[in-house]
Amino acid sequence: MLLDAKDLNVHYGKAMALRNVSLQVAKGSVVTIIGANGAGKSTILKVLSGLFSPTSGSVIFDNRNILGMKPHEIVDLGLVHIPEGRQLFPYLNVLENLKLGASLRKDRDGIKNDLEEVFTHFPILKDRRRQKAGSLSGGEQMLLAIARGLMAGPRLLLMDEPTLGLAPIMVLELIAVIRRINGSGVTVVLVEQNVFLALQVAHRGYVLEVGKIILEGDIEQFKDSELVKRAYLGE
């Protein structure tokens, strides 16, 4: 397992946000976490990336305990978080945002090669490289947020609600993007409310409800699950 999180408990004041949450992510896989708003999906990602400390539990990344490490130290290990809402620098241009994604790296040749690869994967970003990020469309901003994450050289990429606010045509494009990223060797954890997208790209899934995992398994099991069909697919 590339990532093994066990018995995570998180409190916001007296309220419990996560209760005994455990999940495993195999190297080379795409794992999705689905659930309604407020279920605790984003909280899980914040714990994994060092942005939030759990009350108890453990997080092992590549056989190393990363709980207590600072976010930039975790990024340096290859665990990269693309947050909900994109969190771009709107007054910097596309190229400047991409270079910030590689700010912890010292391998200049590798950064140059990755930038060329990003522009190959996302030619629209190459065309817009001198344009301010804040002036891009919502779909283009999402592609930039993903590309900036890739510039950090991730082995595990955490993606938080990438389809939020996107038009249906961009959701379809995002399916291809995630498959392409995973095909290049990057492991992905995808937090999504868009279950259609999640079922298209993931190998394994977890359903989170009010801070607890209520279902887990291979994605084929999810497709056959009456719970998933009823609660998330409207069947």
PDB file of N, CA and C in Angstrom, residues 136-202:
ATOM      1  N   LEU A 136      -9.208  33.178 -16.473  1.00  0.00           N
ATOM      2  CA  LEU A 136      -9.529  31.940 -17.164  1.00  0.00           C
ATOM      3  C   LEU A 136     -10.966  31.516 -16.868  1.00  0.00           C
ATOM      4  N   SER A 137     -11.522  30.682 -17.729  1.00  0.00           N
ATOM      5  CA  SER A 137     -12.831  30.105 -17.453  1.00  0.00           C
ATOM      6  C   SER A 137     -12.712  29.114 -16.293  1.00  0.00           C
ATOM      7  N   GLY A 138     -13.863  28.701 -15.743  1.00  0.00           N
ATOM      8  CA  GLY A 138     -13.845  27.762 -14.631  1.00  0.00           C
ATOM      9  C   GLY A 138     -13.151  26.454 -14.991  1.00  0.00           C
ATOM     10  N   GLY A 139     -13.424  25.946 -16.192  1.00  0.00           N
ATOM     11  CA  GLY A 139     -12.791  24.710 -16.627  1.00  0.00           C
ATOM     12  C   GLY A 139     -11.295  24.856 -16.799  1.00  0.00           C
ATOM     13  N   GLU A 140     -10.876  25.981 -17.364  1.00  0.00           N
ATOM     14  CA  GLU A 140      -9.445  26.235 -17.548  1.00  0.00           C
ATOM     15  C   GLU A 140      -8.742  26.392 -16.203  1.00  0.00           C
ATOM     16  N   GLN A 141      -9.395  27.019 -15.240  1.00  0.00           N
ATOM     17  CA  GLN A 141      -8.813  27.150 -13.904  1.00  0.00           C
ATOM     18  C   GLN A 141      -8.632  25.784 -13.245  1.00  0.00           C
ATOM     19  N   MET A 142      -9.594  24.872 -13.459  1.00  0.00           N
ATOM     20  CA  MET A 142      -9.459  23.536 -12.894  1.00  0.00           C
ATOM     21  C   MET A 142      -8.284  22.802 -13.516  1.00  0.00           C
ATOM     22  N   LEU A 143      -8.127  22.919 -14.825  1.00  0.00           N
ATOM     23  CA  LEU A 143      -6.983  22.303 -15.486  1.00  0.00           C
ATOM     24  C   LEU A 143      -5.677  22.883 -14.964  1.00  0.00           C
ATOM     25  N   LEU A 144      -5.656  24.176 -14.715  1.00  0.00           N
ATOM     26  CA  LEU A 144      -4.449  24.814 -14.179  1.00  0.00           C
ATOM     27  C   LEU A 144      -4.151  24.313 -12.773  1.00  0.00           C
ATOM     28  N   ALA A 145      -5.181  24.159 -11.950  1.00  0.00           N
ATOM     29  CA  ALA A 145      -4.969  23.652 -10.595  1.00  0.00           C
ATOM     30  C   ALA A 145      -4.394  22.238 -10.630  1.00  0.00           C
ATOM     31  N   ILE A 146      -4.900  21.408 -11.536  1.00  0.00           N
ATOM     32  CA  ILE A 146      -4.369  20.054 -11.673  1.00  0.00           C
ATOM     33  C   ILE A 146      -2.936  20.091 -12.181  1.00  0.00           C
ATOM     34  N   ALA A 147      -2.698  20.911 -13.185  1.00  0.00           N
ATOM     35  CA  ALA A 147      -1.352  21.010 -13.753  1.00  0.00           C
ATOM     36  C   ALA A 147      -0.351  21.538 -12.726  1.00  0.00           C
ATOM     37  N   ARG A 148      -0.766  22.497 -11.925  1.00  0.00           N
ATOM     38  CA  ARG A 148       0.129  23.006 -10.869  1.00  0.00           C
ATOM     39  C   ARG A 148       0.470  21.896  -9.883  1.00  0.00           C
ATOM     40  N   GLY A 149      -0.527  21.060  -9.537  1.00  0.00           N
ATOM     41  CA  GLY A 149      -0.258  19.928  -8.666  1.00  0.00           C
ATOM     42  C   GLY A 149       0.738  18.963  -9.285  1.00  0.00           C
ATOM     43  N   LEU A 150       0.609  18.722 -10.586  1.00  0.00           N
ATOM     44  CA  LEU A 150       1.531  17.810 -11.270  1.00  0.00           C
ATOM     45  C   LEU A 150       2.951  18.363 -11.297  1.00  0.00           C
ATOM     46  N   MET A 151       3.085  19.675 -11.294  1.00  0.00           N
ATOM     47  CA  MET A 151       4.413  20.290 -11.308  1.00  0.00           C
ATOM     48  C   MET A 151       5.182  20.027 -10.006  1.00  0.00           C
ATOM     49  N   ALA A 152       4.480  19.622  -8.971  1.00  0.00           N
ATOM     50  CA  ALA A 152       5.160  19.287  -7.712  1.00  0.00           C
ATOM     51  C   ALA A 152       5.787  17.894  -7.757  1.00  0.00           C
ATOM     52  N   GLY A 153       5.538  17.154  -8.830  1.00  0.00           N
ATOM     53  CA  GLY A 153       6.103  15.819  -8.959  1.00  0.00           C
ATOM     54  C   GLY A 153       5.452  14.802  -8.043  1.00  0.00           C
ATOM     55  N   PRO A 154       4.113  14.686  -8.040  1.00  0.00           N
ATOM     56  CA  PRO A 154       3.448  13.814  -7.073  1.00  0.00           C
ATOM     57  C   PRO A 154       3.597  12.328  -7.399  1.00  0.00           C
ATOM     58  N   ARG A 155       3.617  11.543  -6.338  1.00  0.00           N
ATOM     59  CA  ARG A 155       3.410  10.098  -6.465  1.00  0.00           C
ATOM     60  C   ARG A 155       1.976   9.768  -6.093  1.00  0.00           C
ATOM     61  N   LEU A 156       1.411  10.582  -5.193  1.00  0.00           N
ATOM     62  CA  LEU A 156       0.001  10.456  -4.809  1.00  0.00           C
ATOM     63  C   LEU A 156      -0.635  11.836  -4.908  1.00  0.00           C
ATOM     64  N   LEU A 157      -1.701  11.932  -5.697  1.00  0.00           N
ATOM     65  CA  LEU A 157      -2.382  13.204  -5.922  1.00  0.00           C
ATOM     66  C   LEU A 157      -3.758  13.144  -5.283  1.00  0.00           C
ATOM     67  N   LEU A 158      -4.016  14.055  -4.349  1.00  0.00           N
ATOM     68  CA  LEU A 158      -5.324  14.176  -3.708  1.00  0.00           C
ATOM     69  C   LEU A 158      -6.123  15.244  -4.439  1.00  0.00           C
ATOM     70  N   MET A 159      -7.296  14.884  -4.948  1.00  0.00           N
ATOM     71  CA  MET A 159      -8.117  15.823  -5.715  1.00  0.00           C
ATOM     72  C   MET A 159      -9.445  16.021  -4.996  1.00  0.00           C
ATOM     73  N   ASP A 160      -9.726  17.254  -4.591  1.00  0.00           N
ATOM     74  CA  ASP A 160     -10.922  17.563  -3.809  1.00  0.00           C
ATOM     75  C   ASP A 160     -11.964  18.259  -4.675  1.00  0.00           C
ATOM     76  N   GLU A 161     -13.024  17.541  -5.005  1.00  0.00           N
ATOM     77  CA  GLU A 161     -14.168  18.066  -5.767  1.00  0.00           C
ATOM     78  C   GLU A 161     -13.739  18.785  -7.059  1.00  0.00           C
ATOM     79  N   PRO A 162     -12.993  18.126  -7.936  1.00  0.00           N
ATOM     80  CA  PRO A 162     -12.537  18.819  -9.148  1.00  0.00           C
ATOM     81  C   PRO A 162     -13.654  19.216 -10.101  1.00  0.00           C
ATOM     82  N   THR A 163     -14.827  18.551 -10.019  1.00  0.00           N
ATOM     83  CA  THR A 163     -15.909  18.894 -10.953  1.00  0.00           C
ATOM     84  C   THR A 163     -16.781  20.038 -10.466  1.00  0.00           C
ATOM     85  N   LEU A 164     -16.496  20.565  -9.275  1.00  0.00           N
ATOM     86  CA  LEU A 164     -17.353  21.586  -8.686  1.00  0.00           C
ATOM     87  C   LEU A 164     -17.481  22.795  -9.610  1.00  0.00           C
ATOM     88  N   GLY A 165     -18.712  23.096 -10.011  1.00  0.00           N
ATOM     89  CA  GLY A 165     -18.974  24.262 -10.847  1.00  0.00           C
ATOM     90  C   GLY A 165     -18.663  24.094 -12.316  1.00  0.00           C
ATOM     91  N   LEU A 166     -18.287  22.881 -12.748  1.00  0.00           N
ATOM     92  CA  LEU A 166     -17.921  22.679 -14.145  1.00  0.00           C
ATOM     93  C   LEU A 166     -19.136  22.311 -14.992  1.00  0.00           C
ATOM     94  N   ALA A 167     -19.104  22.726 -16.241  1.00  0.00           N
ATOM     95  CA  ALA A 167     -20.131  22.338 -17.202  1.00  0.00           C
ATOM     96  C   ALA A 167     -19.987  20.846 -17.514  1.00  0.00           C
ATOM     97  N   PRO A 168     -21.082  20.186 -17.908  1.00  0.00           N
ATOM     98  CA  PRO A 168     -21.027  18.741 -18.196  1.00  0.00           C
ATOM     99  C   PRO A 168     -19.944  18.351 -19.195  1.00  0.00           C
ATOM    100  N   ILE A 169     -19.693  19.174 -20.206  1.00  0.00           N
ATOM    101  CA  ILE A 169     -18.661  18.846 -21.188  1.00  0.00           C
ATOM    102  C   ILE A 169     -17.281  18.810 -20.547  1.00  0.00           C
ATOM    103  N   MET A 170     -17.045  19.686 -19.548  1.00  0.00           N
ATOM    104  CA  MET A 170     -15.758  19.702 -18.857  1.00  0.00           C
ATOM    105  C   MET A 170     -15.632  18.514 -17.919  1.00  0.00           C
ATOM    106  N   VAL A 171     -16.744  18.034 -17.383  1.00  0.00           N
ATOM    107  CA  VAL A 171     -16.705  16.835 -16.536  1.00  0.00           C
ATOM    108  C   VAL A 171     -16.218  15.653 -17.354  1.00  0.00           C
ATOM    109  N   LEU A 172     -16.698  15.525 -18.576  1.00  0.00           N
ATOM    110  CA  LEU A 172     -16.250  14.446 -19.457  1.00  0.00           C
ATOM    111  C   LEU A 172     -14.764  14.577 -19.774  1.00  0.00           C
ATOM    112  N   GLU A 173     -14.309  15.798 -19.985  1.00  0.00           N
ATOM    113  CA  GLU A 173     -12.880  16.013 -20.252  1.00  0.00           C
ATOM    114  C   GLU A 173     -12.048  15.640 -19.029  1.00  0.00           C
ATOM    115  N   LEU A 174     -12.595  15.924 -17.846  1.00  0.00           N
ATOM    116  CA  LEU A 174     -11.872  15.626 -16.614  1.00  0.00           C
ATOM    117  C   LEU A 174     -11.694  14.126 -16.418  1.00  0.00           C
ATOM    118  N   ILE A 175     -12.663  13.336 -16.852  1.00  0.00           N
ATOM    119  CA  ILE A 175     -12.518  11.883 -16.788  1.00  0.00           C
ATOM    120  C   ILE A 175     -11.272  11.457 -17.564  1.00  0.00           C
ATOM    121  N   ALA A 176     -11.118  11.998 -18.760  1.00  0.00           N
ATOM    122  CA  ALA A 176      -9.947  11.670 -19.579  1.00  0.00           C
ATOM    123  C   ALA A 176      -8.660  12.152 -18.927  1.00  0.00           C
ATOM    124  N   VAL A 177      -8.701  13.327 -18.303  1.00  0.00           N
ATOM    125  CA  VAL A 177      -7.518  13.887 -17.644  1.00  0.00           C
ATOM    126  C   VAL A 177      -7.061  12.985 -16.493  1.00  0.00           C
ATOM    127  N   ILE A 178      -8.008  12.555 -15.655  1.00  0.00           N
ATOM    128  CA  ILE A 178      -7.656  11.715 -14.515  1.00  0.00           C
ATOM    129  C   ILE A 178      -7.103  10.377 -14.983  1.00  0.00           C
ATOM    130  N   ARG A 179      -7.708   9.805 -16.007  1.00  0.00           N
ATOM    131  CA  ARG A 179      -7.185   8.545 -16.550  1.00  0.00           C
ATOM    132  C   ARG A 179      -5.774   8.719 -17.081  1.00  0.00           C
ATOM    133  N   ARG A 180      -5.526   9.858 -17.724  1.00  0.00           N
ATOM    134  CA  ARG A 180      -4.202  10.117 -18.289  1.00  0.00           C
ATOM    135  C   ARG A 180      -3.166  10.281 -17.180  1.00  0.00           C
ATOM    136  N   ILE A 181      -3.538  10.997 -16.126  1.00  0.00           N
ATOM    137  CA  ILE A 181      -2.632  11.185 -14.983  1.00  0.00           C
ATOM    138  C   ILE A 181      -2.301   9.840 -14.344  1.00  0.00           C
ATOM    139  N   ASN A 182      -3.326   9.035 -14.116  1.00  0.00           N
ATOM    140  CA  ASN A 182      -3.113   7.727 -13.510  1.00  0.00           C
ATOM    141  C   ASN A 182      -2.289   6.827 -14.429  1.00  0.00           C
ATOM    142  N   GLY A 183      -2.534   6.923 -15.733  1.00  0.00           N
ATOM    143  CA  GLY A 183      -1.774   6.126 -16.689  1.00  0.00           C
ATOM    144  C   GLY A 183      -0.298   6.480 -16.729  1.00  0.00           C
ATOM    145  N   SER A 184       0.033   7.696 -16.297  1.00  0.00           N
ATOM    146  CA  SER A 184       1.440   8.121 -16.263  1.00  0.00           C
ATOM    147  C   SER A 184       2.156   7.619 -15.020  1.00  0.00           C
ATOM    148  N   GLY A 185       1.416   6.919 -14.118  1.00  0.00           N
ATOM    149  CA  GLY A 185       2.044   6.341 -12.930  1.00  0.00           C
ATOM    150  C   GLY A 185       1.716   7.030 -11.627  1.00  0.00           C
ATOM    151  N   VAL A 186       0.858   8.051 -11.670  1.00  0.00           N
ATOM    152  CA  VAL A 186       0.497   8.786 -10.460  1.00  0.00           C
ATOM    153  C   VAL A 186      -0.737   8.141  -9.828  1.00  0.00           C
ATOM    154  N   THR A 187      -0.638   7.834  -8.547  1.00  0.00           N
ATOM    155  CA  THR A 187      -1.772   7.318  -7.784  1.00  0.00           C
ATOM    156  C   THR A 187      -2.692   8.487  -7.430  1.00  0.00           C
ATOM    157  N   VAL A 188      -4.009   8.251  -7.436  1.00  0.00           N
ATOM    158  CA  VAL A 188      -4.967   9.338  -7.240  1.00  0.00           C
ATOM    159  C   VAL A 188      -5.985   8.975  -6.162  1.00  0.00           C
ATOM    160  N   VAL A 189      -6.247   9.923  -5.252  1.00  0.00           N
ATOM    161  CA  VAL A 189      -7.397   9.843  -4.352  1.00  0.00           C
ATOM    162  C   VAL A 189      -8.339  10.970  -4.757  1.00  0.00           C
ATOM    163  N   LEU A 190      -9.552  10.590  -5.129  1.00  0.00           N
ATOM    164  CA  LEU A 190     -10.518  11.534  -5.681  1.00  0.00           C
ATOM    165  C   LEU A 190     -11.715  11.670  -4.750  1.00  0.00           C
ATOM    166  N   VAL A 191     -11.909  12.871  -4.217  1.00  0.00           N
ATOM    167  CA  VAL A 191     -13.099  13.174  -3.425  1.00  0.00           C
ATOM    168  C   VAL A 191     -14.126  13.791  -4.359  1.00  0.00           C
ATOM    169  N   GLU A 192     -15.322  13.219  -4.398  1.00  0.00           N
ATOM    170  CA  GLU A 192     -16.316  13.680  -5.372  1.00  0.00           C
ATOM    171  C   GLU A 192     -17.750  13.528  -4.868  1.00  0.00           C
ATOM    172  N   GLN A 193     -18.580  14.489  -5.263  1.00  0.00           N
ATOM    173  CA  GLN A 193     -20.021  14.322  -5.161  1.00  0.00           C
ATOM    174  C   GLN A 193     -20.589  13.800  -6.477  1.00  0.00           C
ATOM    175  N   ASN A 194     -19.836  14.018  -7.560  1.00  0.00           N
ATOM    176  CA  ASN A 194     -20.268  13.549  -8.869  1.00  0.00           C
ATOM    177  C   ASN A 194     -19.930  12.056  -8.978  1.00  0.00           C
ATOM    178  N   VAL A 195     -20.879  11.237  -8.588  1.00  0.00           N
ATOM    179  CA  VAL A 195     -20.641   9.796  -8.526  1.00  0.00           C
ATOM    180  C   VAL A 195     -20.453   9.216  -9.922  1.00  0.00           C
ATOM    181  N   PHE A 196     -21.096   9.817 -10.918  1.00  0.00           N
ATOM    182  CA  PHE A 196     -20.909   9.355 -12.295  1.00  0.00           C
ATOM    183  C   PHE A 196     -19.431   9.382 -12.656  1.00  0.00           C
ATOM    184  N   LEU A 197     -18.758  10.516 -12.397  1.00  0.00           N
ATOM    185  CA  LEU A 197     -17.338  10.624 -12.704  1.00  0.00           C
ATOM    186  C   LEU A 197     -16.535   9.634 -11.875  1.00  0.00           C
ATOM    187  N   ALA A 198     -16.829   9.557 -10.588  1.00  0.00           N
ATOM    188  CA  ALA A 198     -16.072   8.681  -9.693  1.00  0.00           C
ATOM    189  C   ALA A 198     -16.113   7.231 -10.156  1.00  0.00           C
ATOM    190  N   LEU A 199     -17.288   6.769 -10.576  1.00  0.00           N
ATOM    191  CA  LEU A 199     -17.424   5.378 -11.003  1.00  0.00           C
ATOM    192  C   LEU A 199     -16.744   5.118 -12.341  1.00  0.00           C
ATOM    193  N   GLN A 200     -16.526   6.171 -13.118  1.00  0.00           N
ATOM    194  CA  GLN A 200     -15.857   6.015 -14.405  1.00  0.00           C
ATOM    195  C   GLN A 200     -14.357   5.836 -14.273  1.00  0.00           C
ATOM    196  N   VAL A 201     -13.747   6.422 -13.248  1.00  0.00           N
ATOM    197  CA  VAL A 201     -12.282   6.462 -13.189  1.00  0.00           C
ATOM    198  C   VAL A 201     -11.670   5.655 -12.047  1.00  0.00           C
ATOM    199  N   ALA A 202     -12.438   5.360 -11.007  1.00  0.00           N
ATOM    200  CA  ALA A 202     -11.850   4.745  -9.808  1.00  0.00           C
ATOM    201  C   ALA A 202     -11.761   3.229  -9.927  1.00  0.00           C
TER     202      ALA A 202
END
